Amino acid sequence: MAKKEKVYTYRKIKLSKKNGKFRDIYIPDESFKKHLNTLLKPLAYIYEKKHIYDCDHAFFKGRNCVTNASCHLKNRYILSLDIKDFFDNITSKHLEKYISEDILYFILIKSRLPQGYPTSPYAANIAVIELDRMIVENLRSFDSNIIYSRYADDLTFSFDEKEKVHFIISEVIKICNYFNFKLNTNKIRLQDKNNGRAVITGVGVSYYNVHPTRKTLKRLRAARHQGNEAQASGLAEWASCKLPNTSGTK
């Protein structure tokens, strides 16, 4: 009698977003989650071998929001852009160049990258290898002093001449459109360090170092006042603005 192929299952829940809409989250069952976890090392290996520029700072060892913010210490202006519905718009077409069908079969749902799978953050970075390359190379050909970094769907650029902002935005829009991504025009933000500390992915940035934001410190004081030790501990770690442990690989 032929051996039956193991069937993996998941459940879908809806989480409310700040804009009043809902986000679909897919939760694999325990056996499926264990199987997906076995794919993390292969996915990390694929990214390590295939990516060209070290501009991403999310989901890998040795990178976090602090390393992302630290890239932008020297420049005056900080431009923050956001890819709209990032995970929802990553499809098999973004991944099939890098990832085998055997792996794609497990990490996609209806040819799309599901939020909630442990493999999705790794696959998301793989999906935008070419996007990162085009952004870096196009901006370098215009001005080699423009700094670009990405934290998942948050794109950050720093530069010293304000007039460059229009070129950067138009170039990024063209590149995103090429890969069937859209920028969230409601989240375009330009900051000038000369008007005070800039904030990048929740971390305050000056010309010299990074700092916890006032918002983080306020939440930390509130958590301590309320006796919420778990939240206070997490916020205290965030407020320390520590670089991650860089032992091991990304």
GROMACS .gro file of C-alpha atoms in nm:
model
  250
    1MET     CA    1   0.000   0.000   0.000
    2ALA     CA    2   0.142   0.338  -0.101
    3LYS     CA    3   0.251   0.562   0.183
    4LYS     CA    4   0.029   0.868   0.220
    5GLU     CA    5   0.197   1.206   0.184
    6LYS     CA    6   0.188   1.406   0.506
    7VAL     CA    7  -0.076   1.679   0.502
    8TYR     CA    8   0.013   2.011   0.662
    9THR     CA    9  -0.256   2.256   0.769
   10TYR     CA   10  -0.288   2.616   0.884
   11ARG     CA   11  -0.557   2.849   1.008
   12LYS     CA   12  -0.629   3.206   0.906
   13ILE     CA   13  -0.713   3.490   1.141
   14LYS     CA   14  -0.777   3.857   1.077
   15LEU     CA   15  -0.596   4.131   1.269
   16SER     CA   16  -0.719   4.489   1.261
   17LYS     CA   17  -0.486   4.756   1.121
   18LYS     CA   18  -0.458   5.118   1.230
   19ASN     CA   19  -0.642   5.231   0.916
   20GLY     CA   20  -0.949   5.026   1.010
   21LYS     CA   21  -0.879   4.752   0.757
   22PHE     CA   22  -0.780   4.394   0.838
   23ARG     CA   23  -0.466   4.191   0.777
   24ASP     CA   24  -0.482   3.817   0.709
   25ILE     CA   25  -0.246   3.615   0.928
   26TYR     CA   26  -0.181   3.248   0.855
   27ILE     CA   27  -0.086   3.026   1.148
   28PRO     CA   28   0.062   2.684   1.060
   29ASP     CA   29  -0.016   2.388   1.285
   30GLU     CA   30   0.268   2.259   1.507
   31SER     CA   31   0.395   1.990   1.271
   32PHE     CA   32   0.380   2.230   0.975
   33LYS     CA   33   0.562   2.498   1.173
   34LYS     CA   34   0.839   2.250   1.257
   35HIS     CA   35   0.874   2.166   0.890
   36LEU     CA   36   0.883   2.533   0.792
   37ASN     CA   37   1.153   2.594   1.051
   38THR     CA   38   1.372   2.335   0.875
   39LEU     CA   39   1.361   2.561   0.568
   40LEU     CA   40   1.501   2.867   0.745
   41LYS     CA   41   1.867   2.772   0.702
   42PRO     CA   42   1.828   2.695   0.329
   43LEU     CA   43   1.651   3.028   0.277
   44ALA     CA   44   1.917   3.217   0.473
   45TYR     CA   45   2.185   3.043   0.265
   46ILE     CA   46   2.011   3.143  -0.060
   47TYR     CA   47   1.999   3.506   0.048
   48GLU     CA   48   2.359   3.504   0.168
   49LYS     CA   49   2.479   3.370  -0.167
   50LYS     CA   50   2.256   3.570  -0.399
   51HIS     CA   51   2.222   3.918  -0.250
   52ILE     CA   52   2.456   4.186  -0.382
   53TYR     CA   53   2.439   4.480  -0.140
   54ASP     CA   54   2.417   4.471   0.242
   55CYS     CA   55   2.139   4.726   0.265
   56ASP     CA   56   1.877   4.515   0.447
   57HIS     CA   57   1.854   4.519   0.827
   58ALA     CA   58   1.552   4.303   0.915
   59PHE     CA   59   1.514   3.933   0.992
   60PHE     CA   60   1.880   3.828   0.996
   61LYS     CA   61   2.135   3.783   1.274
   62GLY     CA   62   2.363   4.078   1.320
   63ARG     CA   63   2.110   4.331   1.193
   64ASN     CA   64   1.830   4.524   1.364
   65CYS     CA   65   1.663   4.864   1.376
   66VAL     CA   66   1.975   5.013   1.536
   67THR     CA   67   2.210   4.900   1.258
   68ASN     CA   68   1.954   5.034   1.011
   69ALA     CA   69   1.945   5.377   1.177
   70SER     CA   70   2.322   5.386   1.225
   71CYS     CA   71   2.377   5.385   0.848
   72HIS     CA   72   2.246   5.740   0.834
   73LEU     CA   73   2.455   5.921   1.093
   74LYS     CA   74   2.660   6.142   0.863
   75ASN     CA   75   2.396   6.292   0.634
   76ARG     CA   76   2.163   6.582   0.709
   77TYR     CA   77   1.836   6.484   0.540
   78ILE     CA   78   1.647   6.161   0.608
   79LEU     CA   79   1.382   6.044   0.361
   80SER     CA   80   1.157   5.758   0.473
   81LEU     CA   81   0.943   5.564   0.224
   82ASP     CA   82   0.716   5.265   0.275
   83ILE     CA   83   0.617   4.984   0.036
   84LYS     CA   84   0.240   4.943   0.050
   85ASP     CA   85   0.109   4.597   0.151
   86PHE     CA   86   0.460   4.457   0.118
   87PHE     CA   87   0.406   4.090   0.210
   88ASP     CA   88   0.069   4.069   0.034
   89ASN     CA   89   0.227   4.171  -0.296
   90ILE     CA   90   0.519   3.926  -0.293
   91THR     CA   91   0.439   3.643  -0.533
   92SER     CA   92   0.603   3.334  -0.679
   93LYS     CA   93   0.734   3.553  -0.965
   94HIS     CA   94   0.958   3.740  -0.719
   95LEU     CA   95   1.098   3.416  -0.578
   96GLU     CA   96   1.112   3.146  -0.845
   97LYS     CA   97   1.446   3.273  -0.978
   98TYR     CA   98   1.606   3.189  -0.644
   99ILE     CA   99   1.399   2.925  -0.466
  100SER     CA  100   1.319   2.574  -0.589
  101GLU     CA  101   0.963   2.462  -0.652
  102ASP     CA  102   0.995   2.206  -0.371
  103ILE     CA  103   1.043   2.486  -0.119
  104LEU     CA  104   0.800   2.730  -0.281
  105TYR     CA  105   0.528   2.465  -0.250
  106PHE     CA  106   0.542   2.494   0.128
  107ILE     CA  107   0.611   2.864   0.183
  108LEU     CA  108   0.345   3.014  -0.047
  109ILE     CA  109  -0.035   3.014  -0.034
  110LYS     CA  110  -0.200   3.058  -0.374
  111SER     CA  111   0.134   3.178  -0.514
  112ARG     CA  112   0.162   3.455  -0.252
  113LEU     CA  113   0.377   3.500   0.057
  114PRO     CA  114   0.163   3.459   0.370
  115GLN     CA  115   0.213   3.667   0.682
  116GLY     CA  116   0.252   3.443   0.985
  117TYR     CA  117   0.475   3.170   0.842
  118PRO     CA  118   0.825   3.169   1.000
  119THR     CA  119   0.969   3.145   0.649
  120SER     CA  120   0.803   3.461   0.517
  121PRO     CA  121   1.048   3.719   0.656
  122TYR     CA  122   1.344   3.531   0.503
  123ALA     CA  123   1.165   3.487   0.171
  124ALA     CA  124   1.070   3.857   0.168
  125ASN     CA  125   1.434   3.962   0.171
  126ILE     CA  126   1.506   3.721  -0.114
  127ALA     CA  127   1.213   3.862  -0.311
  128VAL     CA  128   1.362   4.212  -0.318
  129ILE     CA  129   1.727   4.130  -0.394
  130GLU     CA  130   1.687   4.280  -0.741
  131LEU     CA  131   1.487   4.577  -0.613
  132ASP     CA  132   1.765   4.660  -0.366
  133ARG     CA  133   2.027   4.624  -0.639
  134MET     CA  134   1.848   4.859  -0.876
  135ILE     CA  135   1.789   5.122  -0.609
  136VAL     CA  136   2.153   5.117  -0.493
  137GLU     CA  137   2.301   5.126  -0.842
  138ASN     CA  138   2.062   5.387  -0.984
  139LEU     CA  139   2.118   5.621  -0.691
  140ARG     CA  140   2.494   5.570  -0.694
  141SER     CA  141   2.506   5.667  -1.060
  142PHE     CA  142   2.331   5.991  -0.962
  143ASP     CA  143   2.516   6.064  -0.638
  144SER     CA  144   2.748   5.819  -0.461
  145ASN     CA  145   2.689   5.998  -0.128
  146ILE     CA  146   2.323   5.895  -0.103
  147ILE     CA  147   2.285   5.622   0.160
  148TYR     CA  148   2.009   5.362   0.125
  149SER     CA  149   1.893   5.103   0.377
  150ARG     CA  150   1.586   4.884   0.408
  151TYR     CA  151   1.411   4.739   0.713
  152ALA     CA  152   1.148   4.504   0.564
  153ASP     CA  153   0.910   4.743   0.384
  154ASP     CA  154   1.066   5.061   0.529
  155LEU     CA  155   1.306   5.228   0.286
  156THR     CA  156   1.540   5.495   0.422
  157PHE     CA  157   1.762   5.737   0.231
  158SER     CA  158   1.998   6.003   0.361
  159PHE     CA  159   2.174   6.284   0.175
  160ASP     CA  160   2.294   6.641   0.221
  161GLU     CA  161   2.124   6.834  -0.060
  162LYS     CA  162   1.748   6.877  -0.013
  163GLU     CA  163   1.680   6.914  -0.385
  164LYS     CA  164   1.772   6.547  -0.436
  165VAL     CA  165   1.454   6.429  -0.265
  166HIS     CA  166   1.241   6.457  -0.580
  167PHE     CA  167   1.481   6.250  -0.787
  168ILE     CA  168   1.500   5.979  -0.520
  169ILE     CA  169   1.122   5.950  -0.485
  170SER     CA  170   1.061   5.939  -0.861
  171GLU     CA  171   1.336   5.681  -0.912
  172VAL     CA  172   1.211   5.456  -0.632
  173ILE     CA  173   0.854   5.478  -0.764
  174LYS     CA  174   0.974   5.362  -1.108
  175ILE     CA  175   1.172   5.073  -0.962
  176CYS     CA  176   0.890   4.964  -0.733
  177ASN     CA  177   0.643   4.973  -1.022
  178TYR     CA  178   0.877   4.752  -1.225
  179PHE     CA  179   0.849   4.487  -0.954
  180ASN     CA  180   0.473   4.540  -0.906
  181PHE     CA  181   0.513   4.718  -0.574
  182LYS     CA  182   0.360   5.052  -0.480
  183LEU     CA  183   0.479   5.319  -0.240
  184ASN     CA  184   0.246   5.427   0.038
  185THR     CA  185   0.219   5.797  -0.045
  186ASN     CA  186   0.070   5.868   0.298
  187LYS     CA  187   0.393   5.759   0.467
  188ILE     CA  188   0.649   5.969   0.278
  189ARG     CA  189   0.849   6.160   0.541
  190LEU     CA  190   1.142   6.400   0.506
  191GLN     CA  191   1.339   6.497   0.818
  192ASP     CA  192   1.615   6.752   0.865
  193LYS     CA  193   1.862   6.683   1.147
  194ASN     CA  194   1.931   7.053   1.175
  195ASN     CA  195   1.576   7.087   1.307
  196GLY     CA  196   1.637   6.823   1.574
  197ARG     CA  197   1.698   6.454   1.600
  198ALA     CA  198   1.563   6.239   1.317
  199VAL     CA  199   1.378   5.911   1.382
  200ILE     CA  200   1.445   5.601   1.172
  201THR     CA  201   1.255   5.275   1.239
  202GLY     CA  202   1.180   5.392   1.592
  203VAL     CA  203   1.538   5.497   1.673
  204GLY     CA  204   1.654   5.857   1.720
  205VAL     CA  205   1.952   5.955   1.504
  206SER     CA  206   2.183   6.254   1.531
  207TYR     CA  207   2.507   6.329   1.344
  208TYR     CA  208   2.704   6.134   1.605
  209ASN     CA  209   2.501   5.851   1.757
  210VAL     CA  210   2.163   5.684   1.800
  211HIS     CA  211   1.919   5.742   2.089
  212PRO     CA  212   1.591   5.608   2.224
  213THR     CA  213   1.300   5.827   2.115
  214ARG     CA  214   1.092   6.032   2.359
  215LYS     CA  215   0.797   5.806   2.273
  216THR     CA  216   0.991   5.496   2.378
  217LEU     CA  217   1.107   5.656   2.705
  218LYS     CA  218   0.751   5.770   2.783
  219ARG     CA  219   0.617   5.417   2.727
  220LEU     CA  220   0.897   5.277   2.943
  221ARG     CA  221   0.811   5.509   3.232
  222ALA     CA  222   0.443   5.418   3.201
  223ALA     CA  223   0.515   5.044   3.202
  224ARG     CA  224   0.731   5.076   3.513
  225HIS     CA  225   0.468   5.289   3.685
  226GLN     CA  226   0.202   5.029   3.607
  227GLY     CA  227   0.423   4.745   3.727
  228ASN     CA  228   0.423   4.576   3.386
  229GLU     CA  229   0.763   4.411   3.422
  230ALA     CA  230   0.757   4.218   3.094
  231GLN     CA  231   0.675   4.525   2.887
  232ALA     CA  232   0.919   4.740   3.083
  233SER     CA  233   1.197   4.489   3.026
  234GLY     CA  234   1.134   4.482   2.651
  235LEU     CA  235   1.116   4.860   2.628
  236ALA     CA  236   1.433   4.899   2.835
  237GLU     CA  237   1.615   4.670   2.591
  238TRP     CA  238   1.479   4.875   2.300
  239ALA     CA  239   1.574   5.202   2.470
  240SER     CA  240   1.932   5.082   2.517
  241CYS     CA  241   1.974   5.103   2.137
  242LYS     CA  242   2.221   4.818   2.142
  243LEU     CA  243   2.373   4.669   1.833
  244PRO     CA  244   2.274   4.303   1.795
  245ASN     CA  245   2.496   4.008   1.880
  246THR     CA  246   2.700   3.962   1.565
  247SER     CA  247   2.817   3.610   1.638
  248GLY     CA  248   2.720   3.367   1.367
  249THR     CA  249   2.594   3.459   1.023
  250LYS     CA  250   2.318   3.685   0.901
   0.00000   0.00000   0.00000
